[in-house]
Amino acid sequence: MRMTDVIERKRDGKALTGEEIKALVKGYTEDSIPDYQMSAFLMAVYYEGMSDEEVAALTDAMATSGETLDYASLGNKTVDKHSTGGVGDKTTFVVAPLAASCGIIVPKMSGRGLGHTGGTIDKLEAIPGFKTDATKEEFNTLLKTYGMAVVGQTQDLAPADKKIYALRDVTATVESLPLIASSVMSKKIAAGAKGIVLDVKVGSGAFMKSADEARKLASTMVSIGEALGRKTIALLTNMDQPLGYTIGNLLEVEEAIDTLKGEGPEDVTELSVQLVARMLMCTDESITFDKAYETVKAKLLSGEALEKFISYSESRGADRALFSSFSSLYEGVETIDLYPEQEGYIHRFDTQGIGRAAMWLGAGRADKTSQIDPAVGLKLLKKSGDFVSTDTPWVRLYVRKGTSCEDTKRLLQECIELGAAAPDTLPLIIDTVTA
């Protein structure tokens, strides 16, 4: 196979075979294909796209470029949940134990945050003593013991994706639907779960700003999963405002614990139950959504999922007593309430801007070398559609004592738009995409 021929055919909008795509990925991973040729190929894909068959072949080639995990001994009950990223998204800490309490096995490898979106691993590490790395043997033991394992991503899974993504990042080819979909799904396929439930975020705090864009991405990822033998369901969910009230590592863990106690925000609770209901449907195609939803909601109210998360956390090094109160972990932190500059109904948030404000306080990373402060962040006191006046605070800042945050306060005031009348708002669950 001559690489120039492959580039030329894709440039001209012609389809590539699975074998050609496999050889391309293998060659680039093993350094026999240079960056400049792979860059040309990626740009050709950016402009010409790929068929469903090509995207599935690309995903499979990247997924099998390194180690793959197999849970055959655990049956068909393994289901992974993936979110495309948003602000205040703490559902993993509710979904994993809730799904496990329903008999689903949840093998989850998660990453760290960068920019305005928070990382699952950073949030878990806000819990003192919590260990987020695991050997393969430890990972399997956690799955068998607790029905869940949430650990940091290993470098051995889908190494081709990591290398190709780094090249996309410097060649202006990140925003390509086939390349986005194959990147996400290659890691999910390599991670080995038999079912995959995707939470595709839509709105001002999401990568996909419109429902049409998000629907195309969701459809492509569902098609990939099904083509590669995974039962796959996607939800399009609203990220025009942060999920829940809190943005920040410890704050989000605390809100997730409240949700497991049955005392959490309505949107976090509803989305978590909806996601786990779809996970249950991945393991049993005969179950209806209504029955799955009813089963999951009952498990949440029983308290079993809360105990599952606490016992799992204890096994990873956390102190059980901590889960009764997190107050000691906010030592050295003060709160500052921010008031709107005029009265009115909240029409919209710049959710990405709110995420950036939390990052400026130290809750996220501006770059990979940034250090995170687990106890700082934001708590929304009002949400979309609420009425606010100049004597009613709309957001609370958690900051280190003595820290100047005037720039952050100015940014936050630019992130809220008010109107004279109550607005129409998108529903939390915008759409469901299946094969």
Coordinates of N, CA and C in Angstrom, one line a residue, residues 81-305:
K81 N -20.5 4.0 30.8 CA -21.1 5.3 30.5 C -20.1 6.3 30.2
H82 N -20.3 7.1 29.1 CA -19.4 8.1 28.7 C -20.1 9.4 28.5
S83 N -19.5 10.5 29.0 CA -20.1 11.8 28.8 C -19.1 12.6 27.9
T84 N -19.6 13.4 26.9 CA -18.7 14.1 26.1 C -18.2 15.4 26.7
G85 N -18.6 15.6 28.0 CA -17.9 16.7 28.8 C -18.8 17.9 28.9
G86 N -18.8 18.4 30.1 CA -19.6 19.6 30.4 C -19.2 20.3 31.7
V87 N -20.0 21.1 32.2 CA -19.7 21.9 33.4 C -20.6 21.4 34.5
G88 N -19.9 21.0 35.6 CA -20.7 20.5 36.8 C -21.2 19.0 36.6
D89 N -20.6 18.3 35.7 CA -21.1 16.9 35.4 C -20.5 16.0 36.4
K90 N -21.2 15.6 37.4 CA -20.8 14.7 38.4 C -21.5 13.4 38.4
T91 N -22.2 13.1 37.3 CA -23.1 11.9 37.2 C -22.3 10.6 37.4
T92 N -21.1 10.5 37.1 CA -20.3 9.2 37.2 C -20.4 8.7 38.6
F93 N -20.3 9.6 39.6 CA -20.3 9.2 41.0 C -21.7 8.8 41.5
V94 N -22.7 9.0 40.8 CA -24.1 8.5 41.0 C -24.3 7.3 40.2
V95 N -24.0 7.4 38.9 CA -24.3 6.4 37.9 C -23.6 5.1 38.2
A96 N -22.3 5.1 38.5 CA -21.6 3.9 38.7 C -22.1 3.0 39.9
P97 N -22.3 3.6 41.1 CA -22.8 2.8 42.2 C -24.3 2.5 42.0
L98 N -25.1 3.4 41.4 CA -26.5 3.1 41.2 C -26.6 1.9 40.2
A99 N -25.9 1.9 39.1 CA -25.9 0.8 38.2 C -25.4 -0.5 38.8
A100 N -24.4 -0.4 39.6 CA -23.9 -1.6 40.3 C -24.9 -2.2 41.2
S101 N -25.7 -1.3 41.9 CA -26.7 -1.8 42.8 C -27.9 -2.5 42.1
C102 N -27.9 -2.2 40.7 CA -29.0 -2.8 39.9 C -28.4 -4.1 39.2
G103 N -27.2 -4.5 39.6 CA -26.7 -5.7 39.0 C -25.8 -5.5 37.7
I104 N -25.7 -4.3 37.3 CA -24.8 -4.0 36.2 C -23.4 -3.9 36.7
I105 N -22.4 -4.3 35.8 CA -21.0 -4.2 36.1 C -20.4 -3.1 35.3
V106 N -19.8 -2.1 36.0 CA -19.4 -0.9 35.4 C -17.9 -0.7 35.4
P107 N -17.2 -1.1 34.3 CA -15.8 -0.9 34.2 C -15.5 0.5 33.6
K108 N -15.0 1.5 34.4 CA -14.9 2.8 33.9 C -13.5 3.4 34.0
M109 N -12.9 3.7 32.9 CA -11.6 4.4 32.9 C -11.8 5.8 32.5
S110 N -11.4 6.7 33.4 CA -11.7 8.1 33.3 C -10.4 9.0 33.2
G111 N -10.6 10.2 32.8 CA -9.5 11.1 32.6 C -9.5 12.3 33.5
R112 N -8.5 13.1 33.4 CA -8.4 14.4 34.2 C -9.0 15.5 33.4
G113 N -9.3 16.6 34.0 CA -9.9 17.8 33.3 C -8.9 18.6 32.7
L114 N -9.3 19.4 31.7 CA -8.5 20.4 31.0 C -9.4 21.5 30.5
G115 N -9.1 22.7 30.9 CA -10.0 23.8 30.4 C -11.2 23.9 31.3
H116 N -12.4 24.2 30.6 CA -13.6 24.5 31.4 C -14.3 23.3 31.8
T117 N -13.9 22.1 31.4 CA -14.6 20.9 31.8 C -13.8 20.2 32.9
G118 N -14.5 19.7 33.9 CA -13.8 19.0 35.0 C -13.5 17.5 34.7
G119 N -12.5 17.0 35.4 CA -12.2 15.6 35.1 C -12.6 14.7 36.3
T120 N -13.2 13.5 36.0 CA -13.6 12.6 37.0 C -12.5 12.2 38.0
I121 N -11.3 11.9 37.5 CA -10.3 11.5 38.4 C -9.9 12.6 39.3
D122 N -9.8 13.9 38.8 CA -9.5 15.0 39.7 C -10.6 15.1 40.8
K123 N -11.8 14.9 40.5 CA -12.9 15.0 41.5 C -12.7 13.9 42.6
L124 N -12.4 12.6 42.1 CA -12.3 11.5 43.1 C -11.1 11.8 44.0
E125 N -10.0 12.4 43.4 CA -8.8 12.7 44.2 C -9.0 13.8 45.2
A126 N -10.1 14.5 45.1 CA -10.5 15.5 46.1 C -10.8 14.9 47.4
I127 N -11.2 13.6 47.4 CA -11.4 12.8 48.6 C -10.1 12.4 49.2
P128 N -9.7 12.8 50.4 CA -8.4 12.4 50.9 C -8.2 10.9 51.0
G129 N -7.0 10.5 50.5 CA -6.6 9.1 50.5 C -7.1 8.3 49.4
F130 N -8.0 8.8 48.5 CA -8.6 8.1 47.4 C -7.6 7.7 46.4
K131 N -7.4 6.4 46.1 CA -6.5 5.9 45.1 C -7.2 5.7 43.8
T132 N -6.7 6.3 42.7 CA -7.4 6.3 41.4 C -6.7 5.4 40.4
D133 N -5.5 4.9 40.7 CA -4.8 4.0 39.8 C -5.0 2.6 40.3
A134 N -4.9 1.6 39.3 CA -5.1 0.2 39.7 C -4.4 -0.6 38.6
T135 N -3.9 -1.8 39.1 CA -3.4 -2.8 38.1 C -4.6 -3.5 37.5
K136 N -4.3 -4.2 36.5 CA -5.4 -5.0 35.8 C -6.0 -5.9 36.8
E137 N -5.2 -6.6 37.7 CA -5.7 -7.5 38.7 C -6.6 -6.8 39.7
E138 N -6.1 -5.6 40.1 CA -6.9 -4.8 41.1 C -8.3 -4.4 40.5
F139 N -8.2 -4.0 39.2 CA -9.4 -3.5 38.5 C -10.4 -4.6 38.4
N140 N -10.0 -5.8 38.1 CA -10.9 -7.0 38.0 C -11.5 -7.3 39.4
T141 N -10.6 -7.3 40.4 CA -11.1 -7.6 41.7 C -12.2 -6.6 42.2
L142 N -12.0 -5.3 41.9 CA -13.0 -4.3 42.2 C -14.3 -4.6 41.5
L143 N -14.2 -5.0 40.2 CA -15.5 -5.3 39.5 C -16.2 -6.4 40.1
K144 N -15.5 -7.5 40.5 CA -16.1 -8.7 41.1 C -16.6 -8.4 42.5
T145 N -16.0 -7.5 43.2 CA -16.4 -7.3 44.6 C -17.5 -6.2 44.7
Y146 N -17.4 -5.2 43.9 CA -18.3 -4.0 44.1 C -19.2 -3.8 42.9
G147 N -18.9 -4.5 41.8 CA -19.7 -4.3 40.5 C -19.3 -3.0 39.8
M148 N -18.3 -2.4 40.3 CA -17.9 -1.1 39.6 C -16.4 -0.9 39.9
A149 N -15.8 -0.2 39.0 CA -14.4 0.3 39.1 C -14.2 1.5 38.3
V150 N -13.8 2.6 39.0 CA -13.6 3.9 38.3 C -12.1 4.3 38.6
V151 N -11.3 4.2 37.6 CA -9.9 4.4 37.7 C -9.3 5.3 36.6
G152 N -8.1 5.7 36.7 CA -7.5 6.5 35.7 C -7.2 5.7 34.4
Q153 N -7.2 6.4 33.3 CA -7.0 5.8 32.0 C -5.5 5.3 32.0
T154 N -5.4 4.1 31.4 CA -4.1 3.5 31.2 C -3.5 3.9 29.8
Q155 N -2.2 4.1 29.8 CA -1.5 4.5 28.5 C -1.6 3.4 27.5
D156 N -1.9 2.2 27.9 CA -1.8 1.0 27.0 C -3.1 0.8 26.2
L157 N -4.1 1.5 26.5 CA -5.4 1.4 25.8 C -5.4 2.4 24.6
A158 N -5.6 1.9 23.4 CA -5.8 2.7 22.2 C -4.6 3.7 22.0
P159 N -3.4 3.3 22.0 CA -2.3 4.3 21.9 C -2.3 5.0 20.5
A160 N -2.9 4.4 19.5 CA -3.0 5.1 18.2 C -3.9 6.3 18.3
D161 N -4.9 6.2 19.1 CA -5.8 7.4 19.3 C -5.1 8.5 19.9
K162 N -4.3 8.2 21.0 CA -3.5 9.3 21.7 C -2.6 10.0 20.7
K163 N -1.9 9.2 19.9 CA -0.9 9.8 18.9 C -1.6 10.6 17.8
I164 N -2.7 10.0 17.3 CA -3.5 10.7 16.2 C -4.1 12.0 16.8
Y165 N -4.6 11.9 18.0 CA -5.3 13.1 18.6 C -4.3 14.2 18.8
A166 N -3.1 13.9 19.2 CA -2.0 14.9 19.4 C -1.7 15.6 18.1
L167 N -1.8 14.9 17.0 CA -1.5 15.4 15.6 C -2.7 16.3 15.2
R168 N -3.9 15.8 15.5 CA -5.1 16.6 15.1 C -5.1 17.9 15.8
D169 N -4.6 17.9 17.0 CA -4.6 19.2 17.8 C -3.7 20.3 17.2
V170 N -2.7 19.9 16.5 CA -1.8 20.9 15.9 C -2.0 21.0 14.4
T171 N -3.0 20.4 13.8 CA -3.2 20.5 12.4 C -4.6 21.0 12.0
A172 N -5.3 21.5 13.0 CA -6.6 22.1 12.8 C -7.6 21.1 12.3
T173 N -7.5 19.8 12.8 CA -8.4 18.7 12.3 C -9.2 18.1 13.5
V174 N -9.2 18.8 14.7 CA -10.0 18.3 15.8 C -11.5 18.2 15.5
E175 N -12.0 19.3 14.9 CA -13.5 19.4 14.7 C -13.9 18.6 13.5
S176 N -13.7 17.4 13.4 CA -14.2 16.5 12.4 C -15.0 15.4 13.0
L177 N -16.3 15.3 12.6 CA -17.2 14.4 13.2 C -16.7 12.9 13.1
P178 N -16.2 12.4 12.0 CA -15.7 11.0 12.0 C -14.5 10.8 12.9
L179 N -13.6 11.9 13.0 CA -12.4 11.7 13.9 C -12.8 11.9 15.3
I180 N -13.8 12.7 15.7 CA -14.2 12.8 17.1 C -14.9 11.5 17.5
A181 N -15.8 11.0 16.7 CA -16.5 9.8 17.0 C -15.6 8.6 17.2
S182 N -14.6 8.4 16.2 CA -13.7 7.3 16.3 C -12.8 7.4 17.5
S183 N -12.4 8.6 17.9 CA -11.5 8.8 19.0 C -12.2 8.4 20.3
V184 N -13.5 8.9 20.5 CA -14.2 8.5 21.7 C -14.5 7.0 21.8
M185 N -14.9 6.5 20.7 CA -15.4 5.1 20.7 C -14.2 4.1 20.7
S186 N -13.0 4.5 20.2 CA -11.9 3.6 20.2 C -11.5 3.2 21.7
K187 N -11.5 4.2 22.5 CA -11.2 4.0 23.9 C -12.3 3.1 24.6
K188 N -13.5 3.4 24.3 CA -14.6 2.6 24.8 C -14.6 1.1 24.4
I189 N -14.3 0.9 23.1 CA -14.2 -0.5 22.6 C -13.0 -1.2 23.2
A190 N -11.9 -0.5 23.3 CA -10.7 -1.1 23.9 C -10.9 -1.5 25.4
A191 N -11.8 -0.7 26.1 CA -12.0 -0.9 27.5 C -12.9 -2.1 27.8
G192 N -13.6 -2.7 26.7 CA -14.1 -4.0 26.8 C -15.6 -4.2 27.2
A193 N -16.3 -3.1 27.6 CA -17.7 -3.3 28.1 C -18.5 -3.8 26.9
K194 N -19.5 -4.6 27.2 CA -20.5 -5.1 26.2 C -21.5 -4.1 25.8
G195 N -21.8 -3.2 26.7 CA -22.8 -2.1 26.4 C -22.1 -0.7 26.6
I196 N -22.6 0.3 25.9 CA -22.1 1.6 26.0 C -23.3 2.6 26.0
V197 N -23.4 3.4 27.0 CA -24.4 4.5 27.1 C -23.6 5.8 27.0
L198 N -24.0 6.6 26.0 CA -23.3 7.9 25.7 C -24.2 9.1 26.2
D199 N -23.6 10.0 26.9 CA -24.3 11.2 27.3 C -23.7 12.3 26.5
V200 N -24.3 12.7 25.4 CA -23.8 13.7 24.4 C -24.4 15.0 24.8
K201 N -23.5 15.9 25.3 CA -23.9 17.2 25.8 C -24.2 18.2 24.6
V202 N -25.2 19.1 24.8 CA -25.6 20.1 23.8 C -25.7 21.4 24.5
G203 N -25.1 22.5 23.9 CA -25.4 23.8 24.5 C -24.1 24.6 24.7
S204 N -24.2 25.7 25.5 CA -23.2 26.6 25.6 C -22.0 26.1 26.4
G205 N -22.2 25.0 27.2 CA -21.1 24.4 28.0 C -20.6 23.2 27.4
A206 N -21.0 22.8 26.2 CA -20.7 21.6 25.5 C -19.8 21.8 24.3
F207 N -19.1 20.7 23.9 CA -18.4 20.8 22.6 C -19.3 21.0 21.4
M208 N -20.4 20.3 21.5 CA -21.4 20.5 20.4 C -22.5 21.5 20.9
K209 N -22.5 22.6 20.1 CA -23.4 23.8 20.5 C -24.8 23.6 20.1
S210 N -25.1 22.8 19.0 CA -26.5 22.7 18.5 C -26.9 21.2 18.6
A211 N -28.2 21.1 18.7 CA -28.8 19.7 18.8 C -28.5 18.9 17.5
D212 N -28.6 19.6 16.4 CA -28.3 18.9 15.1 C -26.9 18.4 15.1
E213 N -25.9 19.2 15.5 CA -24.5 18.7 15.5 C -24.4 17.5 16.5
A214 N -25.0 17.6 17.6 CA -24.9 16.6 18.6 C -25.6 15.3 18.2
R215 N -26.7 15.4 17.5 CA -27.4 14.3 17.0 C -26.6 13.5 15.9
K216 N -25.9 14.3 15.1 CA -25.0 13.6 14.1 C -23.9 12.8 14.8
L217 N -23.3 13.5 15.8 CA -22.2 12.8 16.5 C -22.7 11.6 17.2
A218 N -23.9 11.7 17.9 CA -24.4 10.6 18.6 C -24.8 9.4 17.7
S219 N -25.4 9.7 16.5 CA -25.7 8.7 15.5 C -24.5 8.0 15.0
T220 N -23.4 8.7 14.8 CA -22.2 8.1 14.3 C -21.6 7.2 15.4
M221 N -21.6 7.6 16.6 CA -21.0 6.8 17.7 C -21.9 5.6 17.9
V222 N -23.2 5.7 17.9 CA -24.1 4.5 18.1 C -23.8 3.5 16.9
S223 N -23.7 4.0 15.7 CA -23.4 3.2 14.5 C -22.1 2.4 14.7
I224 N -21.1 3.1 15.2 CA -19.8 2.5 15.4 C -19.9 1.4 16.4
G225 N -20.5 1.7 17.6 CA -20.7 0.7 18.6 C -21.4 -0.6 18.2
E226 N -22.5 -0.4 17.5 CA -23.3 -1.5 17.0 C -22.5 -2.3 16.0
A227 N -21.8 -1.6 15.1 CA -21.0 -2.3 14.1 C -19.9 -3.2 14.7
L228 N -19.4 -2.8 15.9 CA -18.3 -3.5 16.5 C -18.8 -4.3 17.7
G229 N -20.1 -4.7 17.6 CA -20.7 -5.7 18.6 C -21.0 -5.2 20.0
R230 N -21.2 -3.8 20.1 CA -21.6 -3.3 21.4 C -23.0 -2.7 21.4
K231 N -23.8 -3.1 22.3 CA -25.1 -2.5 22.4 C -24.9 -1.0 22.8
T232 N -25.3 -0.1 22.0 CA -25.0 1.3 22.3 C -26.2 2.2 22.2
I233 N -26.4 3.1 23.2 CA -27.5 4.0 23.3 C -26.9 5.4 23.6
A234 N -27.5 6.4 23.0 CA -27.0 7.8 23.3 C -28.1 8.7 23.7
L235 N -27.9 9.5 24.7 CA -28.8 10.5 25.1 C -28.2 11.9 24.7
L236 N -29.0 12.8 24.2 CA -28.6 14.2 24.0 C -29.2 14.9 25.2
T237 N -28.3 15.6 25.9 CA -28.7 16.2 27.2 C -28.2 17.7 27.2
N238 N -29.0 18.5 27.9 CA -28.9 19.9 27.9 C -27.7 20.4 28.7
M239 N -26.8 21.1 28.1 CA -25.7 21.8 28.8 C -25.7 23.3 28.6
D240 N -26.9 23.8 28.5 CA -27.0 25.3 28.4 C -26.9 25.9 29.8
Q241 N -26.8 25.1 30.8 CA -26.5 25.6 32.1 C -25.7 24.4 32.8
P242 N -24.9 24.7 33.9 CA -24.2 23.7 34.6 C -25.2 22.6 35.1
L243 N -24.7 21.4 35.2 CA -25.5 20.3 35.8 C -25.5 20.4 37.3
G244 N -26.6 20.4 37.9 CA -26.6 20.6 39.4 C -26.3 22.1 39.7
Y245 N -25.8 22.3 40.9 CA -25.5 23.6 41.4 C -24.1 23.9 41.6
T246 N -23.2 22.8 41.7 CA -21.8 23.0 42.0 C -20.9 22.8 40.9
I247 N -19.8 23.6 40.8 CA -18.7 23.4 39.9 C -17.4 23.5 40.7
G248 N -16.7 22.4 40.7 CA -15.5 22.3 41.5 C -15.4 20.9 42.1
N249 N -14.2 20.4 42.4 CA -14.0 19.0 42.6 C -14.7 18.5 43.9
L250 N -14.3 19.0 45.0 CA -14.9 18.5 46.3 C -16.4 18.9 46.3
L251 N -16.7 20.1 45.8 CA -18.1 20.5 45.8 C -19.0 19.5 45.0
E252 N -18.5 19.1 43.9 CA -19.3 18.2 43.0 C -19.4 16.8 43.7
V253 N -18.3 16.3 44.3 CA -18.4 15.0 45.0 C -19.5 15.1 46.1
E254 N -19.5 16.2 46.8 CA -20.5 16.4 47.9 C -21.9 16.4 47.4
E255 N -22.1 17.0 46.2 CA -23.4 17.1 45.6 C -23.8 15.7 45.1
A256 N -22.9 14.9 44.6 CA -23.2 13.6 44.2 C -23.6 12.7 45.4
I257 N -22.9 12.9 46.5 CA -23.3 12.1 47.7 C -24.7 12.5 48.1
D258 N -25.0 13.8 48.1 CA -26.4 14.2 48.4 C -27.4 13.6 47.5
T259 N -27.0 13.4 46.2 CA -27.9 12.8 45.2 C -28.1 11.3 45.6
L260 N -27.1 10.6 46.0 CA -27.2 9.2 46.4 C -28.0 9.1 47.7
K261 N -28.1 10.1 48.5 CA -28.9 10.2 49.7 C -30.4 10.5 49.4
G262 N -30.7 10.8 48.1 CA -32.0 11.2 47.7 C -32.3 12.7 47.9
E263 N -31.2 13.5 48.2 CA -31.4 14.9 48.5 C -30.7 15.8 47.5
G264 N -30.4 15.3 46.3 CA -29.6 16.0 45.3 C -30.5 16.9 44.4
P265 N -29.8 17.7 43.6 CA -30.6 18.5 42.6 C -31.4 17.6 41.7
E266 N -32.5 18.2 41.3 CA -33.5 17.4 40.4 C -32.8 17.0 39.1
D267 N -32.0 17.9 38.5 CA -31.5 17.5 37.2 C -30.4 16.4 37.3
V268 N -29.6 16.5 38.3 CA -28.5 15.4 38.5 C -29.2 14.1 38.8
T269 N -30.2 14.1 39.6 CA -31.0 12.9 39.9 C -31.6 12.3 38.7
E270 N -32.4 13.2 38.0 CA -33.1 12.7 36.8 C -32.1 12.1 35.7
L271 N -31.1 12.9 35.4 CA -30.2 12.4 34.4 C -29.5 11.1 34.8
S272 N -29.1 11.0 36.1 CA -28.4 9.8 36.5 C -29.4 8.6 36.4
V273 N -30.6 8.7 36.8 CA -31.6 7.6 36.7 C -31.8 7.3 35.2
Q274 N -32.0 8.3 34.4 CA -32.2 8.0 32.9 C -31.0 7.3 32.3
L275 N -29.8 7.6 32.7 CA -28.6 7.0 32.1 C -28.5 5.5 32.6
V276 N -28.8 5.3 33.9 CA -28.7 3.9 34.4 C -29.9 3.1 33.8
A277 N -31.0 3.7 33.6 CA -32.1 2.9 33.0 C -31.7 2.4 31.6
R278 N -31.0 3.3 30.9 CA -30.5 2.8 29.5 C -29.4 1.8 29.7
M279 N -28.6 1.9 30.7 CA -27.6 0.8 30.9 C -28.2 -0.5 31.2
L280 N -29.3 -0.5 32.0 CA -30.1 -1.7 32.3 C -30.7 -2.3 31.0
M281 N -31.1 -1.4 30.1 CA -31.7 -1.9 28.8 C -30.6 -2.5 27.9
C282 N -29.4 -2.1 28.1 CA -28.3 -2.7 27.3 C -28.0 -4.1 27.8
T283 N -28.3 -4.4 29.0 CA -28.1 -5.8 29.5 C -29.3 -6.7 29.3
D284 N -30.5 -6.1 29.1 CA -31.7 -6.9 28.9 C -32.6 -6.2 27.9
E285 N -32.5 -6.7 26.7 CA -33.3 -6.0 25.6 C -34.8 -6.2 25.7
S286 N -35.2 -7.1 26.6 CA -36.7 -7.3 26.8 C -37.3 -6.3 27.8
I287 N -36.5 -5.6 28.5 CA -37.0 -4.7 29.5 C -37.4 -3.3 28.8
T288 N -38.6 -2.8 29.2 CA -39.0 -1.5 28.7 C -38.3 -0.4 29.4
F289 N -38.3 0.8 28.8 CA -37.7 1.9 29.5 C -38.5 2.3 30.8
D290 N -39.8 2.2 30.8 CA -40.6 2.5 32.0 C -40.2 1.6 33.1
K291 N -40.1 0.3 32.8 CA -39.8 -0.7 33.9 C -38.3 -0.4 34.4
A292 N -37.4 -0.2 33.4 CA -36.0 0.1 33.8 C -35.9 1.3 34.7
Y293 N -36.7 2.4 34.3 CA -36.6 3.6 35.1 C -37.2 3.4 36.5
E294 N -38.3 2.7 36.6 CA -38.9 2.4 37.9 C -38.0 1.6 38.8
T295 N -37.3 0.6 38.2 CA -36.3 -0.2 39.0 C -35.2 0.6 39.5
V296 N -34.6 1.4 38.6 CA -33.5 2.3 39.0 C -33.9 3.3 40.1
K297 N -35.0 3.9 39.9 CA -35.4 4.9 40.9 C -35.6 4.3 42.3
A298 N -36.2 3.1 42.3 CA -36.4 2.4 43.6 C -35.1 2.1 44.3
K299 N -34.1 1.7 43.5 CA -32.7 1.4 44.0 C -32.1 2.7 44.6
L300 N -32.3 3.8 43.9 CA -31.7 5.0 44.4 C -32.4 5.4 45.8
L301 N -33.7 5.3 45.9 CA -34.4 5.6 47.1 C -34.1 4.6 48.2
S302 N -33.6 3.4 47.9 CA -33.4 2.4 48.9 C -32.1 2.7 49.7
G303 N -31.2 3.5 49.2 CA -29.9 3.8 49.9 C -28.8 2.8 49.6
E304 N -29.2 1.8 48.8 CA -28.2 0.8 48.4 C -27.0 1.4 47.6
A305 N -27.3 2.3 46.7 CA -26.3 2.9 45.9 C -25.3 3.7 46.7

